[in-house]
Amino acid sequence: MELISCKKKNCLVCDLPDSKIKEIADSVKQGKLVIYPTETLYGLGANPFDESAVKKVYMVKRRPFDMPLSIAVRDVNMLEELAVLDNKSRKLISKFTPGPITILVMKKGNIPDILTSASPEIGIRIPDHPLALRLIEQCGPIISTSANLHSRPNPTTAQMAIADIGNEVDYCIDCGPCRVGKPSTIVQVTENSIEIIRQGAIPREAIEAALDE
């Protein structure tokens, strides 16, 4: 594993050169794994369209294959290449992204079934972290799952992630402690209700208020 550190160790600033980010992004496209920072937790990233890379993510995390993985994207345009948005989902995206929310939306045909356990839905988020966004800009959509062994404590620092899975990945980007330090809230929106699949940094009350606006 190659450890790359931002000198500033500040999640609001990323001083890694473009050439290094491109090197990592190119490796991700080729099936390599990377630990990368977000505002919530450190993520384990891989190419979501490479089924071998997706399988590696499951195996590295020792995560059951019937637990779907989410994807992080750069912006709404990239999101709409992968999924179909209804009006309620658009409201939440407009209100809370970039930020700590993952929204379950209907996937398009380019999403491999292995990512979603054959579910018609995919969880997608837009992280609020400069490094994550620069990486996605170079490599495209990237798997978004916590960089730890399944059921282990949430990795809010690169050191926590390295302790769990550092020997199994190709790169780790250390940008200091995560600013939010909690997982994203996962929300499923239907025509008549919302369901919080995982309570995270954004409370249910805030989500309900946004939908009522």
GROMACS .gro file of N, CA and C in nm, residues 13 31 33 46 56-58 68 97 113 117 125 128 150 161 180 186 188 192 196:
model
   60
   13VAL      N    1  -0.945   2.160   0.269
   13VAL     CA    2  -0.843   2.198   0.171
   13VAL      C    3  -0.771   2.071   0.126
   31GLY      N    4  -0.899  -0.132  -1.166
   31GLY     CA    5  -0.938  -0.235  -1.071
   31GLY      C    6  -0.870  -0.230  -0.936
   33LEU      N    7  -0.778  -0.076  -0.548
   33LEU     CA    8  -0.857  -0.027  -0.436
   33LEU      C    9  -0.786   0.089  -0.368
   46ALA      N   10  -1.349   0.179  -0.526
   46ALA     CA   11  -1.314   0.092  -0.638
   46ALA      C   12  -1.405   0.128  -0.755
   56LYS      N   13  -1.364  -0.774  -0.482
   56LYS     CA   14  -1.252  -0.750  -0.391
   56LYS      C   15  -1.295  -0.664  -0.273
   57VAL      N   16  -1.379  -0.564  -0.300
   57VAL     CA   17  -1.429  -0.480  -0.190
   57VAL      C   18  -1.503  -0.565  -0.088
   58TYR      N   19  -1.592  -0.650  -0.134
   58TYR     CA   20  -1.665  -0.738  -0.042
   58TYR      C   21  -1.569  -0.827   0.037
   68PRO      N   22  -2.597  -0.455  -0.015
   68PRO     CA   23  -2.560  -0.370  -0.130
   68PRO      C   24  -2.454  -0.266  -0.095
   97THR      N   25  -2.705   1.803  -0.071
   97THR     CA   26  -2.579   1.763  -0.135
   97THR      C   27  -2.510   1.883  -0.199
  113ASP      N   28  -2.549  -0.585  -1.116
  113ASP     CA   29  -2.635  -0.639  -1.010
  113ASP      C   30  -2.557  -0.672  -0.884
  117SER      N   31  -2.708  -0.635  -0.494
  117SER     CA   32  -2.769  -0.765  -0.461
  117SER      C   33  -2.894  -0.788  -0.546
  125ARG      N   34  -2.453   0.897  -0.338
  125ARG     CA   35  -2.430   1.020  -0.262
  125ARG      C   36  -2.329   1.109  -0.335
  128ASP      N   37  -1.911   1.575   0.042
  128ASP     CA   38  -1.871   1.715   0.061
  128ASP      C   39  -1.726   1.719   0.108
  150HIS      N   40  -1.617  -0.545   0.815
  150HIS     CA   41  -1.760  -0.544   0.844
  150HIS      C   42  -1.785  -0.550   0.995
  161ALA      N   43  -0.858   0.319   0.933
  161ALA     CA   44  -0.881   0.240   0.812
  161ALA      C   45  -0.762   0.149   0.782
  180VAL      N   46  -1.722   1.546   0.970
  180VAL     CA   47  -1.850   1.508   1.030
  180VAL      C   48  -1.832   1.391   1.126
  186ILE      N   49  -2.896   0.717   0.523
  186ILE     CA   50  -2.948   0.650   0.403
  186ILE      C   51  -3.099   0.660   0.406
  188GLN      N   52  -3.477   0.619   0.188
  188GLN     CA   53  -3.556   0.568   0.077
  188GLN      C   54  -3.685   0.647   0.070
  192ASN      N   55  -4.554   0.799  -0.093
  192ASN     CA   56  -4.633   0.836   0.025
  192ASN      C   57  -4.555   0.843   0.154
  196ILE      N   58  -3.602   0.579   0.676
  196ILE     CA   59  -3.460   0.594   0.709
  196ILE      C   60  -3.400   0.455   0.720
   0.00000   0.00000   0.00000
